PDB file of C-alpha atoms in Angstrom:
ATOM      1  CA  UNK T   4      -9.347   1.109 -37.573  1.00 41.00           C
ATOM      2  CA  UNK T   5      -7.124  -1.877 -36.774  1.00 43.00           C
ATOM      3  CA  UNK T   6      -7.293  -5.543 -38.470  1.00 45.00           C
ATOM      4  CA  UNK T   7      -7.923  -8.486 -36.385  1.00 45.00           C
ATOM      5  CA  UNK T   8      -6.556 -11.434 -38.494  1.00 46.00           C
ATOM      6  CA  UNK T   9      -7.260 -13.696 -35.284  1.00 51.00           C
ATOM      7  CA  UNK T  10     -11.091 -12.797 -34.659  1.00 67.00           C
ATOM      8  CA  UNK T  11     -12.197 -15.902 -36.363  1.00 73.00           C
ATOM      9  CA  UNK T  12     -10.857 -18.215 -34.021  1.00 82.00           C
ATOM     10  CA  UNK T  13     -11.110 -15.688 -31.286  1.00 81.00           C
ATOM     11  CA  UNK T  14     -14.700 -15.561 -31.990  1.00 87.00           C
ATOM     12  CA  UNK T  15     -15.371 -18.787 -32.050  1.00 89.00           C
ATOM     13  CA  UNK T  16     -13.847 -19.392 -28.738  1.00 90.00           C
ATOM     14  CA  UNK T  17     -16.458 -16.897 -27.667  1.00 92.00           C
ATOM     15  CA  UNK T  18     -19.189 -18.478 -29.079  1.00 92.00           C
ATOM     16  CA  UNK T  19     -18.422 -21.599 -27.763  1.00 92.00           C
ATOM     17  CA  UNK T  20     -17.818 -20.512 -24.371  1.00 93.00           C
ATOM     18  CA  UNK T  21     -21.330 -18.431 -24.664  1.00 93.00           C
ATOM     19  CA  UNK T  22     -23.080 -21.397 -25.496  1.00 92.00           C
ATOM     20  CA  UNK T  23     -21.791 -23.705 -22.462  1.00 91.00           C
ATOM     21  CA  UNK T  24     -23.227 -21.244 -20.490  1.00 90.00           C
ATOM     22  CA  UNK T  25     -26.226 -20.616 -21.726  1.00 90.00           C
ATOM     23  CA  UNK T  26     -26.774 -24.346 -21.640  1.00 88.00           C
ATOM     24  CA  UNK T  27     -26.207 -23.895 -17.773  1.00 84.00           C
ATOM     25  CA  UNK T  28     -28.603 -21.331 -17.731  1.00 83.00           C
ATOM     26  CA  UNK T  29     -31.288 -22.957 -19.242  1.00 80.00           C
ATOM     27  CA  UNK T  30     -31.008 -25.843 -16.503  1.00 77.00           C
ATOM     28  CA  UNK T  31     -31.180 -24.024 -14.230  1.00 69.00           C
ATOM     29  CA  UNK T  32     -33.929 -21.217 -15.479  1.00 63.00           C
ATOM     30  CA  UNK T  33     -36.267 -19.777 -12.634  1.00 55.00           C
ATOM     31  CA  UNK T  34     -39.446 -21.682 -12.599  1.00 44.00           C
ATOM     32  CA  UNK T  35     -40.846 -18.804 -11.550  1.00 48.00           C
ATOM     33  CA  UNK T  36     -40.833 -16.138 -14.267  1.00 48.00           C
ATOM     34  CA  UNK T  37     -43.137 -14.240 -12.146  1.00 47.00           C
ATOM     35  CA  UNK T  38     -40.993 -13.822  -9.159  1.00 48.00           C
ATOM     36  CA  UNK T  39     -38.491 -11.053 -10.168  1.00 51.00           C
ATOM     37  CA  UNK T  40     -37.310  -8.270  -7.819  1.00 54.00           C
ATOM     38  CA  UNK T  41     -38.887  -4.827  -7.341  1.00 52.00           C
ATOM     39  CA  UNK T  42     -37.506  -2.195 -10.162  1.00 56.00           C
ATOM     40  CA  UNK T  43     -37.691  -5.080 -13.025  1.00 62.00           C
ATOM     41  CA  UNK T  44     -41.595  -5.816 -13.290  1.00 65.00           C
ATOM     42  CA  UNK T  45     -42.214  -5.577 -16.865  1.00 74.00           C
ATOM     43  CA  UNK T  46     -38.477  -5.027 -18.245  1.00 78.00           C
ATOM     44  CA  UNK T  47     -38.425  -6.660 -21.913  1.00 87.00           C
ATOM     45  CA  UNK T  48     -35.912  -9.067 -22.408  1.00 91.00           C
ATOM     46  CA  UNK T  49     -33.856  -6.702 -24.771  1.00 93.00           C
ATOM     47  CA  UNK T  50     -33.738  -4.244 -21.703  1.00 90.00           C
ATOM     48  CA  UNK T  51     -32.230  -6.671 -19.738  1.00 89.00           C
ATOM     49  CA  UNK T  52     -29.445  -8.367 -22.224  1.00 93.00           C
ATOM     50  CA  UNK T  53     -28.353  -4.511 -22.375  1.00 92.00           C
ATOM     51  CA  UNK T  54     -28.439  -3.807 -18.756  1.00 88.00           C
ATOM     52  CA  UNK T  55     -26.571  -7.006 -17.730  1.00 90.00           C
ATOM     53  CA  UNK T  56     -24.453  -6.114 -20.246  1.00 93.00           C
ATOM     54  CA  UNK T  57     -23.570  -2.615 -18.851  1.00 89.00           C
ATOM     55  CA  UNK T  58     -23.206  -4.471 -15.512  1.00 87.00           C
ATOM     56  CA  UNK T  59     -20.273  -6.241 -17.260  1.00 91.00           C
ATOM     57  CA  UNK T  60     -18.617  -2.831 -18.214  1.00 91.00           C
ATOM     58  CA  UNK T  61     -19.237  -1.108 -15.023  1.00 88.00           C
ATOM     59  CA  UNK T  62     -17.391  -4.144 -13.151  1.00 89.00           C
ATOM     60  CA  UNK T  63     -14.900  -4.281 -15.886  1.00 91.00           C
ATOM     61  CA  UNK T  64     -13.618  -0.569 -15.126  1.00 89.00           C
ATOM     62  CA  UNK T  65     -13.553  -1.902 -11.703  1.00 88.00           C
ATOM     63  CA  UNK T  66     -11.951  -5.071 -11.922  1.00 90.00           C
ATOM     64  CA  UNK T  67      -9.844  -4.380 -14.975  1.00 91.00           C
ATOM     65  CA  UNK T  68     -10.979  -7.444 -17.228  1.00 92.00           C
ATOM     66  CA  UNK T  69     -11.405  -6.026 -20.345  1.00 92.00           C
ATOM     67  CA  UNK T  70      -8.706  -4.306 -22.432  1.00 89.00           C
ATOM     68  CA  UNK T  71     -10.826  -3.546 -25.810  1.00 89.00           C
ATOM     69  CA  UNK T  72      -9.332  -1.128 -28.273  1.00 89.00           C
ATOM     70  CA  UNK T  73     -10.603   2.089 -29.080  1.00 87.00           C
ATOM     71  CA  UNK T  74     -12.627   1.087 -32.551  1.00 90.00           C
ATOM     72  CA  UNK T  75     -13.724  -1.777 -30.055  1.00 91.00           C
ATOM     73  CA  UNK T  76     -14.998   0.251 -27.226  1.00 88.00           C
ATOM     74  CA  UNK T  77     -16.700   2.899 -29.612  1.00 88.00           C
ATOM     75  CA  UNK T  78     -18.871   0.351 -31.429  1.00 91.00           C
ATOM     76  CA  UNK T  79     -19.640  -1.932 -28.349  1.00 92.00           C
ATOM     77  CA  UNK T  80     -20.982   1.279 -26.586  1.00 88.00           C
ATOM     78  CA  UNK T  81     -22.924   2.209 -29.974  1.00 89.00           C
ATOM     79  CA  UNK T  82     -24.126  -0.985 -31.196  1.00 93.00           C
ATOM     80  CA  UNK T  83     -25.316  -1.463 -27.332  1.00 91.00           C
ATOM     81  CA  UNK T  84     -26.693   1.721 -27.282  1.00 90.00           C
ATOM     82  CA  UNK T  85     -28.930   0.809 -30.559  1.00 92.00           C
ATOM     83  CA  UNK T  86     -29.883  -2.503 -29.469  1.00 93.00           C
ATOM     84  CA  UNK T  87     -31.213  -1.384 -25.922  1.00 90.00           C
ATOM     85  CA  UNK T  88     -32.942   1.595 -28.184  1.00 89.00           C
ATOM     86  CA  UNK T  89     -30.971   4.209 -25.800  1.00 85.00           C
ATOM     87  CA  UNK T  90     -30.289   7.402 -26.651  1.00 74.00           C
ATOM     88  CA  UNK T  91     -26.934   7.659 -26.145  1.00 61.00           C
ATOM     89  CA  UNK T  92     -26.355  10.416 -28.992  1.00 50.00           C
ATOM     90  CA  UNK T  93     -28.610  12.698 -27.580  1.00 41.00           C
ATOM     91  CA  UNK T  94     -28.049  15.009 -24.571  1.00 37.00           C
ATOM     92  CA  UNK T  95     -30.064  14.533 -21.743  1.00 33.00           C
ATOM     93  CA  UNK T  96     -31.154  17.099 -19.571  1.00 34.00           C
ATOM     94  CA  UNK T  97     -31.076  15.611 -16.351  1.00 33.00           C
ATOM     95  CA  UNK T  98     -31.124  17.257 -13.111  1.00 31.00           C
ATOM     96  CA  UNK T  99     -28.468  16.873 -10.450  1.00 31.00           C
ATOM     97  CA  UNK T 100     -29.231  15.094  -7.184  1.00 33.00           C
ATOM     98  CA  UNK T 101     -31.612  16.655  -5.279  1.00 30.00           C
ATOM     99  CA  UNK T 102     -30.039  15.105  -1.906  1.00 35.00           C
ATOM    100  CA  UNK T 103     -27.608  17.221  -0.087  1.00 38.00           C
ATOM    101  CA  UNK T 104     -24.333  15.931   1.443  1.00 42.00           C
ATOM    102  CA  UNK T 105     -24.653  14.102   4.336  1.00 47.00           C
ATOM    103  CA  UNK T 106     -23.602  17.375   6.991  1.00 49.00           C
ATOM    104  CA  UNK T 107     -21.746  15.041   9.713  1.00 52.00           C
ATOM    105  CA  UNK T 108     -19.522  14.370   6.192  1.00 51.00           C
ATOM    106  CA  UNK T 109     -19.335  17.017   3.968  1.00 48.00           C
ATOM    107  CA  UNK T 110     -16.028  18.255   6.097  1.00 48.00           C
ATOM    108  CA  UNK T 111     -14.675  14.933   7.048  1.00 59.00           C
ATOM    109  CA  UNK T 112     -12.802  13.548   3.843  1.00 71.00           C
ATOM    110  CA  UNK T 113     -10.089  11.734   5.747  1.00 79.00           C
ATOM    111  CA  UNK T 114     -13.221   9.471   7.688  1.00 84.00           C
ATOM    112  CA  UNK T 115     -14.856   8.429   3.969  1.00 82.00           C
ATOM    113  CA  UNK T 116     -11.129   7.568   3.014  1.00 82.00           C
ATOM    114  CA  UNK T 117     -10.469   5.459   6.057  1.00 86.00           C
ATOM    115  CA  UNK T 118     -13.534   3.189   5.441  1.00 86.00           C
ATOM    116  CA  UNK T 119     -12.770   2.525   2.219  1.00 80.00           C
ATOM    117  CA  UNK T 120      -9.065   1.783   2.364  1.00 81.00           C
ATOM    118  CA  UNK T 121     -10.645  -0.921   4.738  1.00 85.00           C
ATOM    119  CA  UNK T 122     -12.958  -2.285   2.644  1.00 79.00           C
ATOM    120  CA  UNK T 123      -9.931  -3.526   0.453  1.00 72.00           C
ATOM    121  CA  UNK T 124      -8.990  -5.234   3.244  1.00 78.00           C
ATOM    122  CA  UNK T 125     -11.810  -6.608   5.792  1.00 78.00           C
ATOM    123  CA  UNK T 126     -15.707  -7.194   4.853  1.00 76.00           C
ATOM    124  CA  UNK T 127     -17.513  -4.374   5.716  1.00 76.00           C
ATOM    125  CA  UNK T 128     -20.126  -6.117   7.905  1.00 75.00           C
ATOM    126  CA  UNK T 129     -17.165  -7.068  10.165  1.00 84.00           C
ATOM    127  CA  UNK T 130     -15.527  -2.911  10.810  1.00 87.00           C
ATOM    128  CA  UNK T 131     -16.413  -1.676  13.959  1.00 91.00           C
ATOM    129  CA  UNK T 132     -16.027   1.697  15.117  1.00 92.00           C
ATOM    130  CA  UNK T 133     -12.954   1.144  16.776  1.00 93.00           C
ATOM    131  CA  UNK T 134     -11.474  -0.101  13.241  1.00 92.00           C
ATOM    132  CA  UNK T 135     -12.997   3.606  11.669  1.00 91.00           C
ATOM    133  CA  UNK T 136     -11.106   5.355  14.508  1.00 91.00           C
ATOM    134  CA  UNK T 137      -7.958   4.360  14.038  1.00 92.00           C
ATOM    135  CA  UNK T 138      -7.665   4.616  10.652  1.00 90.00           C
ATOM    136  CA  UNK T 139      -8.969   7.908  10.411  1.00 88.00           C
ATOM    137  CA  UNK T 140      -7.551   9.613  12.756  1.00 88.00           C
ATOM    138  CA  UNK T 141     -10.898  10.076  14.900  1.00 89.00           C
ATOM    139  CA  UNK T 142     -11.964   8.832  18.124  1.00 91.00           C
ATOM    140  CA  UNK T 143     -14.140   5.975  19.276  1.00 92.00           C
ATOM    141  CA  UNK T 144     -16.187   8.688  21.308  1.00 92.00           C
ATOM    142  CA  UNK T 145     -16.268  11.502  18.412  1.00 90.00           C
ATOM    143  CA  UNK T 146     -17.587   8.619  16.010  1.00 91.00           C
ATOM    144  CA  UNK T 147     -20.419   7.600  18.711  1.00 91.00           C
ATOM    145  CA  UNK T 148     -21.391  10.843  19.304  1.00 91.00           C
ATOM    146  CA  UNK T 149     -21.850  12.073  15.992  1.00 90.00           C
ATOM    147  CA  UNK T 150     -22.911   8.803  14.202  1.00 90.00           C
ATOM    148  CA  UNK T 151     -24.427   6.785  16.666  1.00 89.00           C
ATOM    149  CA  UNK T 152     -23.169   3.001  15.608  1.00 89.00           C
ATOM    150  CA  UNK T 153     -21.008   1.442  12.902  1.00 88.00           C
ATOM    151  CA  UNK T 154     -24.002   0.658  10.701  1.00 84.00           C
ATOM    152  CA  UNK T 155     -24.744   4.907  10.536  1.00 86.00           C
ATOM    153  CA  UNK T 156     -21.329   5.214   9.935  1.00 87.00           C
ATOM    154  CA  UNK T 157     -21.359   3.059   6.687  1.00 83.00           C
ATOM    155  CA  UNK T 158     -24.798   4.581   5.763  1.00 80.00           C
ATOM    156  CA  UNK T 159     -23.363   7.932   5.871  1.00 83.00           C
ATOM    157  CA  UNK T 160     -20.329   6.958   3.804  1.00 82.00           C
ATOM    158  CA  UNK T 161     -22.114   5.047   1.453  1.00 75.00           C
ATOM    159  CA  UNK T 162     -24.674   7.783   0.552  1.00 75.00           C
ATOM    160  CA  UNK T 163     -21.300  10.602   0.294  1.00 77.00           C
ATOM    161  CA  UNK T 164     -19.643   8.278  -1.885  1.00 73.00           C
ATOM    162  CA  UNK T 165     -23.163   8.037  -4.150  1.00 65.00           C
ATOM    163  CA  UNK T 166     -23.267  11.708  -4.103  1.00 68.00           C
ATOM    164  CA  UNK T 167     -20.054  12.062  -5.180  1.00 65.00           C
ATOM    165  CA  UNK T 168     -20.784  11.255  -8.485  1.00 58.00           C
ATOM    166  CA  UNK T 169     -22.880   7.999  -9.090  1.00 54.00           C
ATOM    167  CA  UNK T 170     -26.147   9.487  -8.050  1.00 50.00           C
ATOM    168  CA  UNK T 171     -27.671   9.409 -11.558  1.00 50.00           C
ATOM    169  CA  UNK T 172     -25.377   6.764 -13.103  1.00 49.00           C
ATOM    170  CA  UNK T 173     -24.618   4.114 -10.260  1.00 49.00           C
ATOM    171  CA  UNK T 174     -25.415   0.729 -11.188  1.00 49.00           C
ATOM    172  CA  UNK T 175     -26.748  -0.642  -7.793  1.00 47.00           C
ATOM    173  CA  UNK T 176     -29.923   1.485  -8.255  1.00 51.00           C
ATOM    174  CA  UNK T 177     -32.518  -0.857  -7.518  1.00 49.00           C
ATOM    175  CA  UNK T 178     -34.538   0.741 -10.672  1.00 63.00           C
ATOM    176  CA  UNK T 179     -34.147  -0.446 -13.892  1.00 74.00           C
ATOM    177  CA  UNK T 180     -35.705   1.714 -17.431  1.00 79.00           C
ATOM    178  CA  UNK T 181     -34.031   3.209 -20.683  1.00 84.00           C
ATOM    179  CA  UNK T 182     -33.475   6.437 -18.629  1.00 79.00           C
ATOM    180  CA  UNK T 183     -31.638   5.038 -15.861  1.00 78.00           C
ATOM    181  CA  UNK T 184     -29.669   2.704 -18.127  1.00 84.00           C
ATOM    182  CA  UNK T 185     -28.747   5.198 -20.480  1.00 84.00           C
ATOM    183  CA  UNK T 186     -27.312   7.475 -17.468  1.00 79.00           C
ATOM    184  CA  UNK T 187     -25.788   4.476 -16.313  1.00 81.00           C
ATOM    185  CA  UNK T 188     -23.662   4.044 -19.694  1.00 83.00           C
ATOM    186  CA  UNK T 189     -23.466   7.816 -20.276  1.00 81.00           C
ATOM    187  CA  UNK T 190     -21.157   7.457 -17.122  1.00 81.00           C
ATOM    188  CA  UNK T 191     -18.472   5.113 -18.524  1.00 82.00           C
ATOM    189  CA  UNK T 192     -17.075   8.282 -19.925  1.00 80.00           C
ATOM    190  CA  UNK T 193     -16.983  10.242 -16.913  1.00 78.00           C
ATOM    191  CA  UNK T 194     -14.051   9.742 -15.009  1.00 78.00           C
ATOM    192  CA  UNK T 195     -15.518  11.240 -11.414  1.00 77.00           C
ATOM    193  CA  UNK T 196     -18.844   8.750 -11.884  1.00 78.00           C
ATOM    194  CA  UNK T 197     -16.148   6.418 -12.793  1.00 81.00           C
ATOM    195  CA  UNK T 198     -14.442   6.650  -9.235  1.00 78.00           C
ATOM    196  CA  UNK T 199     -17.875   6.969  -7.132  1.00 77.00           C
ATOM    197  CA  UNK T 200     -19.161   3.630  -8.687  1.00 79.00           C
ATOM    198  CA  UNK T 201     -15.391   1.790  -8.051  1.00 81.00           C
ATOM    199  CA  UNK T 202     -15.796   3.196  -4.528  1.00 79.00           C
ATOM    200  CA  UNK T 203     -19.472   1.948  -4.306  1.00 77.00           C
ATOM    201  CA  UNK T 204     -18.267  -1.989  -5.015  1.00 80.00           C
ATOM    202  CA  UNK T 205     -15.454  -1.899  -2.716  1.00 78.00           C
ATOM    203  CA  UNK T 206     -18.001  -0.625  -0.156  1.00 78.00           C
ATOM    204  CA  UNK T 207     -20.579  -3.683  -1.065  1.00 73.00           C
ATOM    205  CA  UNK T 208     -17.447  -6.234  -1.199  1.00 75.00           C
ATOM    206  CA  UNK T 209     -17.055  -6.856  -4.492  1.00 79.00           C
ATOM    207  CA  UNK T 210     -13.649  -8.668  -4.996  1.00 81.00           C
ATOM    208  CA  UNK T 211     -11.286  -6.846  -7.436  1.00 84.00           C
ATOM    209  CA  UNK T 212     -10.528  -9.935  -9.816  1.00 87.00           C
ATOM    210  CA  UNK T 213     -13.053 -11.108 -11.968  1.00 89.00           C
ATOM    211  CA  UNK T 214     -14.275 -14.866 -12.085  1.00 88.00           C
ATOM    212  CA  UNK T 215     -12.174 -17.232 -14.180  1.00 91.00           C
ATOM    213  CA  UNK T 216     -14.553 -17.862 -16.402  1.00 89.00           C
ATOM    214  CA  UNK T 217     -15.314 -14.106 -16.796  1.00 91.00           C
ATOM    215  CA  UNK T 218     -11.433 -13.565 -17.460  1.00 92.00           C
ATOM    216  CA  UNK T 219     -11.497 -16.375 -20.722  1.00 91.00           C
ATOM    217  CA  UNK T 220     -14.536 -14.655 -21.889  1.00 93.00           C
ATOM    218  CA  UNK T 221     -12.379 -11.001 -22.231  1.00 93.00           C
ATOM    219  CA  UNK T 222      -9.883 -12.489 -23.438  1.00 92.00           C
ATOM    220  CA  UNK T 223     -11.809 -13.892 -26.472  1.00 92.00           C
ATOM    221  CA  UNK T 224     -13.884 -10.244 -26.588  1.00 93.00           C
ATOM    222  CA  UNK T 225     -10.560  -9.173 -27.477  1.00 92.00           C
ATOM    223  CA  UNK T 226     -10.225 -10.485 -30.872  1.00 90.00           C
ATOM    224  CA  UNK T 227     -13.833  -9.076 -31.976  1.00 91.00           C
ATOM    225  CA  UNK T 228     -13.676  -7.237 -35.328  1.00 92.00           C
ATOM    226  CA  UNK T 229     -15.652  -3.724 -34.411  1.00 92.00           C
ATOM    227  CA  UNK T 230     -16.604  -3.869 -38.195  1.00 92.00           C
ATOM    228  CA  UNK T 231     -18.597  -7.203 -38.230  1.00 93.00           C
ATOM    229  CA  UNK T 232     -22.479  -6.736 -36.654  1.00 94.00           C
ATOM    230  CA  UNK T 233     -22.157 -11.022 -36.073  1.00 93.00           C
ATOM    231  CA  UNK T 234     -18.979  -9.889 -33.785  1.00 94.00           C
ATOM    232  CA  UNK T 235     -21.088  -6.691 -31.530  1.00 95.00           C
ATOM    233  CA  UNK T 236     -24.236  -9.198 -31.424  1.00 96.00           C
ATOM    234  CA  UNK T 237     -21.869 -11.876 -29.817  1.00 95.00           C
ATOM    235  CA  UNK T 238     -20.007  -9.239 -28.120  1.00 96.00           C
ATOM    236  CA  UNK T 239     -23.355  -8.170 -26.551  1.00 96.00           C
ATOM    237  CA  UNK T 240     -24.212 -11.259 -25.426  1.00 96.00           C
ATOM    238  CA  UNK T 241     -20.714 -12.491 -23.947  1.00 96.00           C
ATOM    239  CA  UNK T 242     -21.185  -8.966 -21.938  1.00 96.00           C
ATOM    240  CA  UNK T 243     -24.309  -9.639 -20.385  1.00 94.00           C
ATOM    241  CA  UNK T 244     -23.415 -12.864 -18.637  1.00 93.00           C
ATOM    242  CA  UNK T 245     -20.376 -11.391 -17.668  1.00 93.00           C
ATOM    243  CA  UNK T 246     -22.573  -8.489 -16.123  1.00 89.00           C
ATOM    244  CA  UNK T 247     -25.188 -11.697 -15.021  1.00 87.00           C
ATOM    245  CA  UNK T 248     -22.263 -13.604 -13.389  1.00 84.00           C
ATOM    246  CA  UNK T 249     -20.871 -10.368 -11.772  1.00 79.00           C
ATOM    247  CA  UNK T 250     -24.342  -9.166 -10.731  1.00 72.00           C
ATOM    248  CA  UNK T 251     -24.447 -12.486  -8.798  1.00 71.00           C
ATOM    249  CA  UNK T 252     -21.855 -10.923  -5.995  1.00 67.00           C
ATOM    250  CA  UNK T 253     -23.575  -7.883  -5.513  1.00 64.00           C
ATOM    251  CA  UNK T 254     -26.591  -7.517  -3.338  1.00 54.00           C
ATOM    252  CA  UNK T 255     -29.869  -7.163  -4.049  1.00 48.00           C
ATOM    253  CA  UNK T 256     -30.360  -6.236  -7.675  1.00 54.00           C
ATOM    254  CA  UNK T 257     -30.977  -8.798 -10.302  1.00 62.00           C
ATOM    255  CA  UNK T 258     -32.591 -11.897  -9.017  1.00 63.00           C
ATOM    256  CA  UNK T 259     -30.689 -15.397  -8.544  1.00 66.00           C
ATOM    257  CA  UNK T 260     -32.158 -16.843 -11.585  1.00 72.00           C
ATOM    258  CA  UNK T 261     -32.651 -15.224 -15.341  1.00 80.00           C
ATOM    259  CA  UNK T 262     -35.933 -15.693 -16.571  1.00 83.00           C
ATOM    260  CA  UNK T 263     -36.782 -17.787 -20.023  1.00 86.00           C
ATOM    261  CA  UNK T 264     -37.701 -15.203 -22.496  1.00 89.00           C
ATOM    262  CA  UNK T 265     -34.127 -13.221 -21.518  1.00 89.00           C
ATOM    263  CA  UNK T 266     -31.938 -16.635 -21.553  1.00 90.00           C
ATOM    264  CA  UNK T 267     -33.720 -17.081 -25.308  1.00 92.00           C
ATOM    265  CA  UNK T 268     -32.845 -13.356 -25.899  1.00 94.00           C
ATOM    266  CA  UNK T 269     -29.612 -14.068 -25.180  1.00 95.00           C
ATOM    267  CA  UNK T 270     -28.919 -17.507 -27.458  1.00 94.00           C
ATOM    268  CA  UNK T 271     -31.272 -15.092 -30.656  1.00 95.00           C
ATOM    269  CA  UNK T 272     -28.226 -12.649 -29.845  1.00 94.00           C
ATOM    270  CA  UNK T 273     -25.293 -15.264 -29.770  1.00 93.00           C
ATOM    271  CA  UNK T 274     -26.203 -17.086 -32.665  1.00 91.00           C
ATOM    272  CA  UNK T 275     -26.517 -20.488 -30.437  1.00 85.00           C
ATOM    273  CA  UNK T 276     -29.057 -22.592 -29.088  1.00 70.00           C
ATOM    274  CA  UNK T 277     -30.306 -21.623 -25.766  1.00 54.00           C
ATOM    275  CA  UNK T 278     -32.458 -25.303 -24.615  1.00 48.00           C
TER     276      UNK T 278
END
């Protein structure tokens, strides 16, 4: 296991970014503790700080931010999977999707390619069927008569590209337990979940290149000593607001504000002050 002779100062770096923005979270901390989006009634705090910080990874493979060693990456994903109380060790027996391929897809690879090569390049609320026929290969009138619109097109694509291999993994679900989470994290090591939840972002218009402040926080994980449970407990913590600040561009899940007990979760983690 490698020796990081730079972790001290690494790690404090870390800390001390942590701790600005916590401070900026606690000024800004949902009145409301109350109002919190379907799928999260009654998550613990602890759930949370783990699930944010799986957000973090799952938009790290995506946006290439963090470049952890192996001892790193092993006892992140272990010390996360003890603190969220997941059983990451154990084999699950969980049952493939039960939702079939969409049929106007399951033959038309070249159409699912087309709309996401576009997505790299336009926002998907602007692609119109016209844009789909061209760079498919298709035509305007095959796509209307088969789909209907552009918005069934993307539906159909969307739900392929979750089949494909995020069905029990994907991060997006709007559902949030120690099963779901587990699956989620169980799927960093599975290179064909890996791809579907890559392809799921660029369909919601998630930008490739993490946020500045993001990028000085990996560079500090960096310099963690995977020996040191101070280090994982930071690590943990630096993770979920990466995951918190990255959650913020993607629809619909977590809600705009984190609520009190989890921005106190997350300062107990850190080691600093959180008000």
């Amino acid at each position: 296991m490698p020796l990081f002779p730079f972790s001290f100062f690494a790690v404090d770096r870390l800390r001390q970014q942590v701790g600005r923005a916590l401070k900026y979270l606690t000024s800004t901390v949902d009145a409301g503790e109350h109002d919190v989006h379907r799928g999260l009634e009654g998550v613990g705090p602890r759930l949370w700080v783990a699930s944010l910080a799986g957000e973090a990874l799952w938009l790290g493979s995506y946006q290439s931010t963090y470049d952890l060693s192996d001892a790193q990456w092993s006892a992140v994903a272990a010390h996360l999977s003890g603190y969220g109380n997941l059983p990451l060790m154990r084999p699950l027996d969980v049952a493939p999707s039960q939702r079939a391929d969409d049929a106007r897809l399951r033959d038309d690879r070249p159409l699912v390619d087309a709309v996401l090569q576009l997505s790299q390049r336009r926002r998907i609320d602007d692609l119109t069927l016209d844009d789909v026929a061209a760079a498919s290969g298709c035509t305007t009138t095959h796509l209307r008569a088969t789909f209907g619109d552009i918005d069934q097109v993307l539906i159909a694509v969307v739900r392929q590209v979750h089949d494909d291999g995020a069905a029990e993994a994907s991060p997006l679900q709007l559902h949030l337990d120690r099963h779901t989470l587990t699956m989620s994290l169980q799927g960093l090591e599975d290179e064909r979940t890996i791809t579907a939840v890559q392809r799921l972002y660029a369909l919601a218009g998630v930008s490739p290149l993490p946020r500045p402040d993001v990028r000085a926080r990996a560079r500090a994980l960096r310099g963690i000593n995977p020996r040191s449970f101070d280090h994982l407990e930071l690590a943990t913590a630096a993770l979920a607001l990466d995951g918190w600040h990255g959650a913020r561009d993607v629809p619909a899940f977590y809600p705009r504000s984190l609520p009190r007990a989890v921005v106190r979760e997350l300062g107990r983690v850190a080691r600093v002050p959180s008000s």
